[in-house]
Amino acid sequence: MGGEPNRGPMMTRVCWRLVDILSRMLDADERQAVRGDLAESGECIGRALRDVLGLIGRRQIGLWTEWQAWLAVLGVACLTGLPLSRIAFRLNVDLGQQLMAYYTYGVHFGTLLTPQQDMAWLLCLAIALLLWSWTCGFVLGSLSGRAVWLTWSVFYLMVLDSALVRFILSGNMILVTRNLCDF
Amino acid sequence: MAATLPLNPATFLFSLSALWGAFMGVRRRVLPLRAAYVLASAITIFTILVTWDERLV
């Protein structure tokens, strides 16, 4: 009564749950085998966690001995990511221009097209971006399998940042950091 | 923050569909022939539509 609560069983449950979640990174049959081994061996949680992490690490490294994962990261994530990044950037800029012009001045931003044509073009570009992204994601998942978390992250960062980096490096865009002392 | 999170409409659209595609790719591995035809046709049509305008090329 009034003493420190015993967190031992709670922490153990959380750690076993963590081992269970981590083991999902393994193939289904291997996952079952690992769970069975852990249950039978009666290992302490620290050792079980270390064993599962070691096995996952070895399996992840093993995936990179196949050419498919390399094709996914170099061919899809790096090569396809570059034009996709430019297109996403373009869609952002065009959509931003139109929205800003409409909300600030209540007019259509002049692009030598009618507002309807501009809207149709932006819609087509958004759908095209969606289709291209889905297809690239599918190919990434299909080629890299359980290494998809890494190849997808490379692809994501490539699309998100490569156009921006290219504009900054070419001097077309300058990043300005605000100094709080100026205000 | 903006360099890692999809904070604008285009990158949000991209990340959602790419994530969904990757999930499907891991689960199914191969696209059925009929779905591949539909996807290829849709991609061709929309690519032609968006590259028709000189802004993107």
Coordinates of N, CA and C in Angstrom, one line a residue:
Chain A
M1 N 0.8 -1.2 0.0 CA 0.0 0.0 0.0 C 0.9 1.3 0.0
G2 N 0.7 2.1 -1.0 CA 1.5 3.3 -1.1 C 2.9 3.1 -1.6
G3 N 3.3 1.9 -1.9 CA 4.6 1.6 -2.3 C 4.8 1.8 -3.8
E4 N 6.0 1.6 -4.3 CA 6.3 1.7 -5.8 C 5.6 0.6 -6.5
P5 N 4.8 0.9 -7.6 CA 4.2 -0.2 -8.3 C 5.2 -1.1 -8.9
N6 N 4.9 -2.4 -8.9 CA 5.9 -3.4 -9.6 C 5.7 -3.4 -11.1
R7 N 6.7 -2.8 -11.8 CA 6.6 -2.7 -13.2 C 7.2 -3.9 -14.0
G8 N 7.7 -4.9 -13.2 CA 8.4 -6.0 -13.9 C 7.5 -6.7 -14.9
P9 N 6.4 -7.3 -14.5 CA 5.6 -8.1 -15.4 C 5.1 -7.2 -16.6
M10 N 4.7 -5.9 -16.2 CA 4.2 -5.0 -17.3 C 5.3 -4.8 -18.4
M11 N 6.6 -4.5 -17.9 CA 7.7 -4.3 -18.8 C 8.0 -5.5 -19.6
T12 N 7.9 -6.7 -19.0 CA 8.1 -7.9 -19.7 C 7.1 -8.2 -20.8
R13 N 5.9 -7.9 -20.4 CA 4.8 -8.0 -21.4 C 5.0 -7.1 -22.6
V14 N 5.4 -5.9 -22.3 CA 5.7 -4.9 -23.4 C 6.8 -5.4 -24.3
C15 N 7.9 -5.9 -23.6 CA 9.1 -6.4 -24.4 C 8.7 -7.6 -25.2
W16 N 7.9 -8.5 -24.7 CA 7.5 -9.7 -25.5 C 6.7 -9.3 -26.6
R17 N 5.8 -8.2 -26.4 CA 5.0 -7.7 -27.5 C 5.9 -7.1 -28.6
L18 N 7.0 -6.5 -28.1 CA 8.0 -5.9 -29.1 C 8.6 -7.0 -29.9
V19 N 9.0 -8.1 -29.2 CA 9.6 -9.2 -29.9 C 8.6 -9.8 -30.9
D20 N 7.4 -9.8 -30.5 CA 6.3 -10.3 -31.4 C 6.2 -9.4 -32.7
I21 N 6.2 -8.1 -32.4 CA 6.1 -7.2 -33.6 C 7.3 -7.3 -34.5
L22 N 8.5 -7.3 -33.9 CA 9.7 -7.4 -34.7 C 9.7 -8.7 -35.5
S23 N 9.2 -9.8 -34.9 CA 9.3 -11.1 -35.7 C 8.4 -11.0 -36.9
R24 N 7.5 -10.0 -37.0 CA 6.7 -9.9 -38.2 C 7.5 -9.5 -39.4
M25 N 8.7 -9.1 -39.2 CA 9.6 -8.7 -40.3 C 10.2 -10.0 -41.0
L26 N 9.9 -11.1 -40.4 CA 10.4 -12.4 -40.9 C 9.3 -13.1 -41.8
D27 N 9.7 -14.0 -42.6 CA 8.7 -14.8 -43.4 C 7.8 -15.6 -42.4
A28 N 6.6 -15.9 -42.9 CA 5.6 -16.5 -42.0 C 6.1 -17.8 -41.4
D29 N 6.7 -18.7 -42.2 CA 7.1 -20.0 -41.6 C 8.3 -19.8 -40.6
E30 N 9.2 -18.9 -41.0 CA 10.3 -18.6 -40.1 C 9.8 -18.0 -38.8
R31 N 8.8 -17.1 -38.9 CA 8.3 -16.4 -37.8 C 7.7 -17.4 -36.8
Q32 N 7.0 -18.4 -37.3 CA 6.4 -19.4 -36.5 C 7.5 -20.2 -35.7
A33 N 8.5 -20.5 -36.5 CA 9.6 -21.3 -35.9 C 10.3 -20.5 -34.8
V34 N 10.5 -19.2 -35.1 CA 11.2 -18.4 -34.0 C 10.3 -18.3 -32.8
R35 N 9.0 -18.1 -33.0 CA 8.1 -18.0 -31.8 C 8.1 -19.3 -31.0
G36 N 8.1 -20.4 -31.7 CA 8.1 -21.7 -31.1 C 9.4 -21.9 -30.3
D37 N 10.5 -21.6 -30.9 CA 11.8 -21.7 -30.3 C 11.9 -20.9 -29.0
L38 N 11.4 -19.6 -29.1 CA 11.5 -18.7 -28.0 C 10.6 -19.2 -26.8
A39 N 9.5 -19.8 -27.2 CA 8.6 -20.3 -26.1 C 9.2 -21.5 -25.5
E40 N 9.8 -22.4 -26.2 CA 10.4 -23.6 -25.7 C 11.6 -23.4 -24.8
S41 N 12.5 -22.4 -25.4 CA 13.8 -22.2 -24.7 C 13.7 -21.5 -23.4
G42 N 12.6 -20.7 -23.2 CA 12.4 -20.0 -21.9 C 13.5 -18.9 -21.7
E43 N 14.0 -18.4 -22.8 CA 15.1 -17.3 -22.7 C 14.6 -16.1 -22.0
C44 N 15.5 -15.3 -21.4 CA 15.1 -14.0 -20.8 C 14.9 -13.1 -22.0
I45 N 14.1 -12.0 -21.7 CA 13.6 -11.1 -22.7 C 14.8 -10.4 -23.5
G46 N 15.8 -10.0 -22.7 CA 16.9 -9.3 -23.4 C 17.6 -10.2 -24.5
R47 N 17.8 -11.5 -24.1 CA 18.5 -12.4 -25.0 C 17.6 -12.7 -26.2
A48 N 16.3 -12.8 -25.9 CA 15.3 -13.1 -27.0 C 15.2 -12.0 -28.0
L49 N 15.2 -10.7 -27.4 CA 15.2 -9.5 -28.3 C 16.4 -9.5 -29.2
R50 N 17.6 -9.8 -28.5 CA 18.9 -9.7 -29.3 C 18.9 -10.8 -30.4
D51 N 18.4 -12.0 -30.1 CA 18.4 -13.0 -31.1 C 17.5 -12.7 -32.3
V52 N 16.3 -12.2 -31.9 CA 15.4 -11.8 -33.0 C 15.9 -10.7 -33.9
L53 N 16.5 -9.7 -33.2 CA 17.1 -8.6 -34.0 C 18.2 -9.1 -34.9
G54 N 19.1 -10.0 -34.3 CA 20.2 -10.5 -35.1 C 19.7 -11.3 -36.3
L55 N 18.6 -12.1 -36.1 CA 18.1 -12.8 -37.2 C 17.5 -11.9 -38.3
I56 N 16.8 -10.9 -37.8 CA 16.2 -9.9 -38.8 C 17.3 -9.2 -39.6
G57 N 18.3 -8.8 -38.9 CA 19.5 -8.1 -39.5 C 20.1 -9.0 -40.6
R58 N 20.3 -10.3 -40.2 CA 20.9 -11.2 -41.2 C 20.0 -11.4 -42.4
R59 N 18.7 -11.6 -42.2 CA 17.8 -11.8 -43.3 C 17.7 -10.5 -44.2
Q60 N 17.8 -9.3 -43.6 CA 17.7 -8.1 -44.3 C 19.0 -8.0 -45.2
I61 N 20.1 -8.3 -44.6 CA 21.4 -8.3 -45.4 C 21.3 -9.3 -46.5
G62 N 20.8 -10.4 -46.2 CA 20.6 -11.5 -47.2 C 19.8 -11.0 -48.4
L63 N 18.8 -10.2 -48.2 CA 18.0 -9.7 -49.3 C 18.8 -8.9 -50.3
W64 N 19.9 -8.3 -49.8 CA 20.7 -7.4 -50.7 C 21.8 -8.2 -51.5
T65 N 21.8 -9.5 -51.3 CA 22.6 -10.3 -52.1 C 21.9 -10.7 -53.5
E66 N 20.6 -10.4 -53.5 CA 19.9 -10.6 -54.8 C 19.9 -9.3 -55.6
W67 N 19.8 -9.5 -56.9 CA 19.9 -8.3 -57.8 C 18.6 -7.5 -57.8
Q68 N 17.4 -8.1 -57.4 CA 16.1 -7.4 -57.4 C 16.1 -6.2 -56.5
A69 N 16.7 -6.3 -55.3 CA 16.7 -5.2 -54.4 C 17.5 -4.0 -55.0
W70 N 18.6 -4.4 -55.6 CA 19.5 -3.3 -56.2 C 18.8 -2.6 -57.4
L71 N 18.1 -3.5 -58.2 CA 17.4 -2.9 -59.3 C 16.3 -1.9 -58.8
A72 N 15.6 -2.3 -57.7 CA 14.6 -1.5 -57.1 C 15.1 -0.2 -56.6
V73 N 16.3 -0.2 -55.9 CA 16.8 1.0 -55.3 C 17.4 1.9 -56.4
L74 N 18.2 1.3 -57.3 CA 18.9 2.1 -58.3 C 18.0 2.5 -59.5
G75 N 17.2 1.5 -60.0 CA 16.4 1.7 -61.2 C 15.1 2.4 -60.9
V76 N 14.4 2.0 -59.8 CA 13.1 2.7 -59.6 C 13.3 3.9 -58.6
A77 N 13.9 3.7 -57.5 CA 14.0 4.7 -56.5 C 14.8 5.9 -57.0
C78 N 16.0 5.6 -57.6 CA 16.8 6.7 -58.0 C 16.5 7.3 -59.4
L79 N 16.4 6.4 -60.4 CA 16.1 6.9 -61.7 C 14.7 7.4 -61.9
T80 N 13.7 6.7 -61.5 CA 12.3 7.2 -61.7 C 12.0 8.3 -60.7
G81 N 12.7 8.3 -59.6 CA 12.4 9.3 -58.6 C 12.7 10.7 -59.1
L82 N 13.7 10.9 -59.9 CA 14.1 12.2 -60.4 C 13.0 12.9 -61.2
P83 N 12.5 12.3 -62.3 CA 11.5 13.0 -63.1 C 10.2 13.1 -62.3
L84 N 9.9 12.1 -61.4 CA 8.7 12.2 -60.6 C 8.7 13.4 -59.7
S85 N 9.9 13.6 -59.1 CA 10.1 14.7 -58.2 C 9.8 16.1 -59.0
R86 N 10.3 16.1 -60.2 CA 10.1 17.4 -61.0 C 8.6 17.6 -61.3
I87 N 8.0 16.5 -61.6 CA 6.5 16.6 -61.9 C 5.7 17.0 -60.6
A88 N 6.1 16.4 -59.5 CA 5.4 16.7 -58.2 C 5.6 18.2 -57.9
F89 N 6.9 18.6 -58.1 CA 7.2 20.0 -57.8 C 6.4 21.0 -58.7
R90 N 6.3 20.6 -60.0 CA 5.5 21.4 -61.0 C 4.1 21.5 -60.6
L91 N 3.5 20.4 -60.2 CA 2.1 20.3 -59.7 C 1.9 21.3 -58.5
N92 N 2.8 21.2 -57.6 CA 2.8 22.1 -56.4 C 2.8 23.5 -56.8
V93 N 3.7 23.9 -57.7 CA 3.9 25.3 -58.0 C 2.7 25.8 -58.8
D94 N 2.2 25.0 -59.7 CA 1.0 25.5 -60.5 C -0.2 25.6 -59.7
L95 N -0.4 24.6 -58.8 CA -1.6 24.6 -57.9 C -1.5 25.7 -56.9
G96 N -0.3 25.9 -56.4 CA -0.1 27.0 -55.4 C -0.3 28.4 -56.1
Q97 N 0.2 28.6 -57.3 CA 0.0 29.8 -58.0 C -1.5 30.1 -58.2
Q98 N -2.3 29.1 -58.7 CA -3.7 29.3 -58.9 C -4.5 29.6 -57.6
L99 N -4.2 28.8 -56.6 CA -4.9 29.0 -55.3 C -4.6 30.4 -54.7
M100 N -3.3 30.8 -54.8 CA -2.9 32.0 -54.2 C -3.6 33.2 -55.0
A101 N -3.5 33.1 -56.3 CA -4.1 34.2 -57.1 C -5.6 34.3 -56.8
Y102 N -6.3 33.1 -56.7 CA -7.7 33.1 -56.5 C -8.1 33.6 -55.1
Y103 N -7.4 33.2 -54.1 CA -7.7 33.7 -52.7 C -7.3 35.1 -52.4
T104 N -6.2 35.6 -53.1 CA -5.7 36.9 -52.8 C -6.5 38.0 -53.7
Y105 N -6.6 37.7 -55.0 CA -7.2 38.7 -55.9 C -8.5 38.2 -56.5
G106 N -8.9 37.0 -56.3 CA -10.2 36.5 -56.8 C -10.1 36.3 -58.3
V107 N -8.9 36.1 -58.9 CA -8.8 36.0 -60.3 C -8.0 34.7 -60.6
H108 N -8.1 34.3 -61.9 CA -7.3 33.2 -62.4 C -5.9 33.6 -62.7
F109 N -4.9 32.9 -62.3 CA -3.5 33.2 -62.7 C -3.3 33.0 -64.1
G110 N -2.8 34.0 -64.8 CA -2.7 33.9 -66.3 C -1.7 32.9 -66.8
T111 N -2.1 31.9 -67.6 CA -1.2 30.9 -68.1 C -1.4 30.8 -69.6
L112 N -2.1 31.7 -70.2 CA -2.5 31.6 -71.6 C -3.6 30.5 -71.9
L113 N -4.1 30.0 -70.8 CA -5.2 29.0 -70.9 C -6.4 29.5 -70.2
T114 N -7.6 29.0 -70.5 CA -8.8 29.4 -69.8 C -8.7 28.7 -68.4
P115 N -9.5 29.2 -67.5 CA -9.5 28.5 -66.1 C -9.9 27.1 -66.2
Q116 N -10.9 26.8 -67.1 CA -11.3 25.4 -67.3 C -10.2 24.5 -67.8
Q117 N -9.5 25.0 -68.8 CA -8.4 24.2 -69.4 C -7.3 24.0 -68.3
D118 N -7.0 25.0 -67.5 CA -6.0 24.9 -66.5 C -6.4 23.9 -65.4
M119 N -7.7 23.9 -65.1 CA -8.2 23.0 -64.1 C -8.1 21.6 -64.6
A120 N -8.5 21.4 -65.9 CA -8.4 20.0 -66.5 C -7.0 19.6 -66.5
W121 N -6.1 20.4 -66.8 CA -4.6 20.0 -66.9 C -4.1 19.6 -65.5
L122 N -4.5 20.4 -64.5 CA -4.0 20.1 -63.1 C -4.6 18.8 -62.7
L123 N -5.9 18.6 -63.0 CA -6.5 17.3 -62.6 C -5.8 16.1 -63.3
C124 N -5.6 16.3 -64.6 CA -4.9 15.2 -65.4 C -3.5 14.9 -64.8
L125 N -2.8 16.0 -64.4 CA -1.4 15.8 -63.9 C -1.5 15.1 -62.5
A126 N -2.5 15.5 -61.7 CA -2.7 14.9 -60.4 C -2.9 13.4 -60.5
I127 N -3.8 13.0 -61.5 CA -4.2 11.6 -61.7 C -3.0 10.9 -62.2
A128 N -2.2 11.5 -63.2 CA -1.0 10.9 -63.7 C 0.0 10.6 -62.7
L129 N 0.2 11.6 -61.8 CA 1.1 11.5 -60.7 C 0.7 10.3 -59.8
L130 N -0.6 10.2 -59.5 CA -1.1 9.1 -58.7 C -0.8 7.8 -59.3
L131 N -1.1 7.6 -60.6 CA -0.8 6.4 -61.3 C 0.6 6.0 -61.4
W132 N 1.5 7.0 -61.7 CA 2.9 6.7 -61.8 C 3.5 6.3 -60.4
S133 N 3.0 7.0 -59.4 CA 3.5 6.7 -58.0 C 3.1 5.3 -57.6
W134 N 1.8 5.0 -57.9 CA 1.3 3.7 -57.5 C 2.1 2.6 -58.2
T135 N 2.3 2.8 -59.5 CA 3.1 1.8 -60.3 C 4.5 1.6 -59.8
C136 N 5.2 2.7 -59.5 CA 6.5 2.7 -59.0 C 6.5 2.0 -57.6
G137 N 5.6 2.3 -56.8 CA 5.5 1.6 -55.5 C 5.3 0.1 -55.6
F138 N 4.4 -0.2 -56.6 CA 4.1 -1.7 -56.8 C 5.4 -2.4 -57.2
V139 N 6.1 -1.8 -58.2 CA 7.4 -2.4 -58.7 C 8.4 -2.5 -57.5
L140 N 8.5 -1.5 -56.7 CA 9.4 -1.5 -55.6 C 9.1 -2.6 -54.6
G141 N 7.8 -2.7 -54.3 CA 7.3 -3.8 -53.4 C 7.6 -5.2 -53.9
S142 N 7.3 -5.3 -55.3 CA 7.4 -6.6 -55.9 C 8.9 -7.0 -56.0
L143 N 9.8 -6.1 -56.3 CA 11.2 -6.4 -56.5 C 11.9 -6.6 -55.2
S144 N 11.6 -5.7 -54.2 CA 12.5 -5.7 -53.0 C 11.9 -6.5 -51.8
G145 N 10.6 -6.9 -51.9 CA 10.1 -7.8 -50.9 C 10.2 -7.2 -49.5
R146 N 10.8 -7.9 -48.6 CA 10.9 -7.4 -47.2 C 11.9 -6.3 -47.0
A147 N 12.6 -6.0 -48.0 CA 13.5 -4.8 -48.0 C 12.8 -3.5 -48.4
V148 N 11.5 -3.6 -48.6 CA 10.7 -2.5 -49.2 C 10.8 -1.2 -48.3
W149 N 10.9 -1.4 -47.0 CA 10.9 -0.3 -46.1 C 12.1 0.6 -46.4
L150 N 13.2 0.0 -46.9 CA 14.4 0.8 -47.2 C 14.3 1.4 -48.6
T151 N 13.9 0.6 -49.6 CA 13.8 1.1 -50.9 C 12.7 2.1 -51.1
W152 N 11.6 1.9 -50.4 CA 10.6 2.9 -50.4 C 11.0 4.2 -49.8
S153 N 11.7 4.2 -48.7 CA 12.2 5.4 -48.0 C 13.2 6.2 -49.0
V154 N 14.0 5.4 -49.7 CA 14.9 6.1 -50.6 C 14.1 6.8 -51.7
F155 N 13.1 6.0 -52.2 CA 12.3 6.6 -53.3 C 11.5 7.8 -52.8
Y156 N 11.0 7.7 -51.6 CA 10.2 8.8 -51.0 C 11.0 10.1 -50.9
L157 N 12.2 9.9 -50.3 CA 13.1 11.1 -50.1 C 13.6 11.6 -51.4
M158 N 13.8 10.8 -52.4 CA 14.2 11.2 -53.7 C 13.2 12.1 -54.4
V159 N 11.9 11.6 -54.3 CA 10.8 12.4 -54.9 C 10.6 13.7 -54.2
L160 N 10.7 13.6 -52.9 CA 10.4 14.8 -52.0 C 11.4 15.9 -52.2
D161 N 12.7 15.5 -52.3 CA 13.7 16.5 -52.2 C 14.6 16.7 -53.4
S162 N 14.6 15.7 -54.4 CA 15.6 15.9 -55.4 C 15.4 17.1 -56.3
A163 N 14.2 17.5 -56.6 CA 13.9 18.7 -57.4 C 14.4 19.9 -56.7
L164 N 14.1 19.9 -55.4 CA 14.4 21.1 -54.6 C 16.0 21.2 -54.5
V165 N 16.6 20.1 -54.3 CA 18.1 20.1 -54.2 C 18.7 20.6 -55.6
R166 N 18.1 20.1 -56.7 CA 18.6 20.5 -58.0 C 18.5 22.0 -58.2
F167 N 17.3 22.6 -57.8 CA 17.1 24.0 -58.0 C 18.1 24.8 -57.1
I168 N 18.3 24.3 -55.9 CA 19.2 25.0 -55.0 C 20.7 25.0 -55.5
L169 N 21.1 23.8 -56.0 CA 22.4 23.6 -56.5 C 22.7 24.4 -57.8
S170 N 21.6 24.5 -58.6 CA 21.8 25.3 -59.9 C 21.6 26.8 -59.6
G171 N 21.3 27.2 -58.4 CA 21.2 28.6 -58.1 C 19.9 29.3 -58.4
N172 N 18.9 28.5 -58.9 CA 17.6 29.0 -59.2 C 16.7 29.3 -58.0
M173 N 17.2 28.7 -56.9 CA 16.4 28.9 -55.6 C 17.4 29.2 -54.5
I174 N 17.1 30.1 -53.6 CA 18.0 30.4 -52.5 C 17.3 30.2 -51.2
L175 N 17.9 29.5 -50.3 CA 17.3 29.3 -49.0 C 17.7 30.4 -48.1
V176 N 16.8 31.1 -47.5 CA 17.1 32.2 -46.5 C 16.7 31.7 -45.1
T177 N 17.6 31.8 -44.2 CA 17.3 31.5 -42.8 C 17.0 32.8 -42.1
R178 N 15.8 32.8 -41.4 CA 15.4 34.0 -40.7 C 16.2 34.1 -39.4
N179 N 16.7 35.3 -39.1 CA 17.4 35.5 -37.9 C 16.4 36.2 -36.9
L180 N 16.2 35.6 -35.8 CA 15.3 36.2 -34.8 C 15.6 37.6 -34.4
C181 N 16.9 37.9 -34.4 CA 17.3 39.3 -33.9 C 16.8 40.4 -34.9
D182 N 16.5 40.0 -36.1 CA 16.0 41.0 -37.1 C 14.7 41.5 -36.8
F183 N 13.9 40.7 -36.0 CA 12.5 41.2 -35.7 C 12.4 42.1 -34.5
Chain B
M1 N 11.8 19.9 -41.6 CA 10.5 19.2 -41.5 C 9.8 19.0 -42.9
A2 N 9.8 20.1 -43.7 CA 9.2 20.0 -45.0 C 10.0 19.1 -45.9
A3 N 11.3 18.9 -45.6 CA 12.1 18.0 -46.4 C 11.8 16.5 -46.2
T4 N 11.1 16.2 -45.1 CA 10.9 14.8 -44.8 C 9.4 14.4 -44.8
L5 N 8.5 15.4 -44.5 CA 7.1 15.1 -44.4 C 6.3 15.6 -45.6
P6 N 5.3 14.9 -46.1 CA 4.5 15.3 -47.2 C 3.5 16.4 -46.8
L7 N 4.0 17.7 -46.8 CA 3.2 18.8 -46.3 C 2.5 19.5 -47.4
N8 N 2.6 19.1 -48.7 CA 1.9 19.8 -49.7 C 1.1 18.8 -50.5
P9 N 0.0 19.3 -51.3 CA -0.9 18.3 -51.9 C -0.2 17.3 -52.8
A10 N 0.8 17.7 -53.6 CA 1.4 16.8 -54.6 C 2.2 15.7 -53.9
T11 N 3.0 16.1 -52.9 CA 3.8 15.0 -52.2 C 2.9 14.1 -51.3
F12 N 1.8 14.7 -50.8 CA 0.8 13.9 -50.1 C 0.2 12.8 -51.0
L13 N -0.2 13.3 -52.2 CA -0.8 12.4 -53.2 C 0.2 11.3 -53.6
F14 N 1.4 11.7 -53.8 CA 2.5 10.8 -54.2 C 2.7 9.8 -53.1
S15 N 2.9 10.2 -51.9 CA 3.3 9.3 -50.8 C 2.2 8.3 -50.5
L16 N 0.9 8.7 -50.5 CA -0.2 7.8 -50.3 C -0.2 6.7 -51.3
S17 N -0.2 7.1 -52.6 CA -0.3 6.1 -53.7 C 0.9 5.2 -53.8
A18 N 2.1 5.8 -53.6 CA 3.3 5.0 -53.6 C 3.3 4.0 -52.5
L19 N 2.8 4.4 -51.3 CA 2.8 3.5 -50.1 C 1.8 2.3 -50.4
W20 N 0.6 2.7 -50.9 CA -0.4 1.7 -51.3 C 0.1 0.7 -52.3
G21 N 0.8 1.3 -53.3 CA 1.4 0.4 -54.4 C 2.4 -0.5 -53.8
A22 N 3.3 0.0 -52.9 CA 4.3 -0.9 -52.3 C 3.7 -2.0 -51.5
F23 N 2.7 -1.6 -50.8 CA 2.0 -2.6 -50.0 C 1.4 -3.7 -50.9
M24 N 0.8 -3.3 -52.0 CA 0.2 -4.3 -52.9 C 1.3 -5.1 -53.6
G25 N 2.4 -4.5 -53.9 CA 3.5 -5.1 -54.5 C 4.1 -6.2 -53.6
V26 N 4.2 -6.0 -52.3 CA 4.8 -7.0 -51.4 C 3.8 -8.1 -51.3
R27 N 2.5 -7.8 -51.2 CA 1.5 -8.8 -51.0 C 1.3 -9.7 -52.3
R28 N 1.1 -9.1 -53.4 CA 0.7 -9.8 -54.6 C 1.9 -10.2 -55.5
R29 N 3.0 -9.4 -55.5 CA 4.2 -9.7 -56.3 C 4.0 -9.5 -57.8
V30 N 2.9 -10.0 -58.3 CA 2.6 -9.9 -59.8 C 1.2 -9.4 -60.0
L31 N 1.1 -8.5 -60.9 CA -0.2 -7.8 -61.3 C -0.9 -8.8 -62.2
P32 N -2.2 -9.0 -62.0 CA -2.9 -9.8 -63.0 C -2.9 -9.2 -64.4
L33 N -3.0 -10.0 -65.4 CA -2.8 -9.5 -66.8 C -3.9 -8.4 -67.1
R34 N -5.1 -8.6 -66.7 CA -6.2 -7.6 -67.0 C -5.9 -6.3 -66.3
A35 N -5.5 -6.4 -65.0 CA -5.2 -5.2 -64.3 C -4.0 -4.4 -64.9
A36 N -3.0 -5.2 -65.4 CA -1.8 -4.6 -66.0 C -2.2 -3.9 -67.3
Y37 N -3.1 -4.4 -68.1 CA -3.6 -3.8 -69.3 C -4.3 -2.5 -69.0
V38 N -5.2 -2.5 -68.0 CA -5.9 -1.3 -67.6 C -5.0 -0.2 -67.1
L39 N -4.0 -0.6 -66.2 CA -3.1 0.3 -65.7 C -2.2 0.9 -66.8
A40 N -1.7 0.1 -67.7 CA -0.9 0.6 -68.8 C -1.6 1.5 -69.7
S41 N -2.9 1.2 -69.9 CA -3.7 2.1 -70.8 C -3.9 3.4 -70.1
A42 N -4.3 3.4 -68.8 CA -4.6 4.6 -68.1 C -3.3 5.5 -68.0
I43 N -2.1 4.8 -67.8 CA -0.9 5.6 -67.7 C -0.6 6.2 -69.0
T44 N -0.8 5.5 -70.1 CA -0.5 6.0 -71.5 C -1.4 7.2 -71.8
I45 N -2.7 7.0 -71.5 CA -3.6 8.1 -71.8 C -3.3 9.4 -71.0
F46 N -3.0 9.2 -69.7 CA -2.8 10.4 -68.9 C -1.4 11.0 -69.2
T47 N -0.4 10.2 -69.6 CA 0.9 10.7 -69.9 C 0.8 11.6 -71.2
I48 N 0.0 11.1 -72.2 CA -0.2 11.8 -73.4 C -0.9 13.2 -73.1
L49 N -2.0 13.1 -72.2 CA -2.7 14.3 -71.9 C -1.9 15.3 -71.2
V50 N -1.0 14.9 -70.3 CA -0.2 15.9 -69.5 C 1.0 16.4 -70.3
T51 N 1.5 15.6 -71.2 CA 2.6 16.1 -72.0 C 2.2 16.8 -73.3
W52 N 0.9 16.8 -73.5 CA 0.4 17.6 -74.6 C 0.7 19.0 -74.5
D53 N 0.5 19.5 -73.2 CA 0.9 20.8 -72.9 C 2.4 20.9 -72.8
E54 N 3.0 22.0 -73.3 CA 4.4 22.1 -73.3 C 5.0 22.5 -71.9
R55 N 4.2 22.7 -70.9 CA 4.7 23.1 -69.6 C 5.6 22.1 -69.0
L56 N 5.2 20.8 -69.2 CA 5.9 19.7 -68.5 C 7.1 19.2 -69.2
V57 N 7.2 19.4 -70.5 CA 8.3 18.8 -71.3 C 9.4 19.9 -71.6

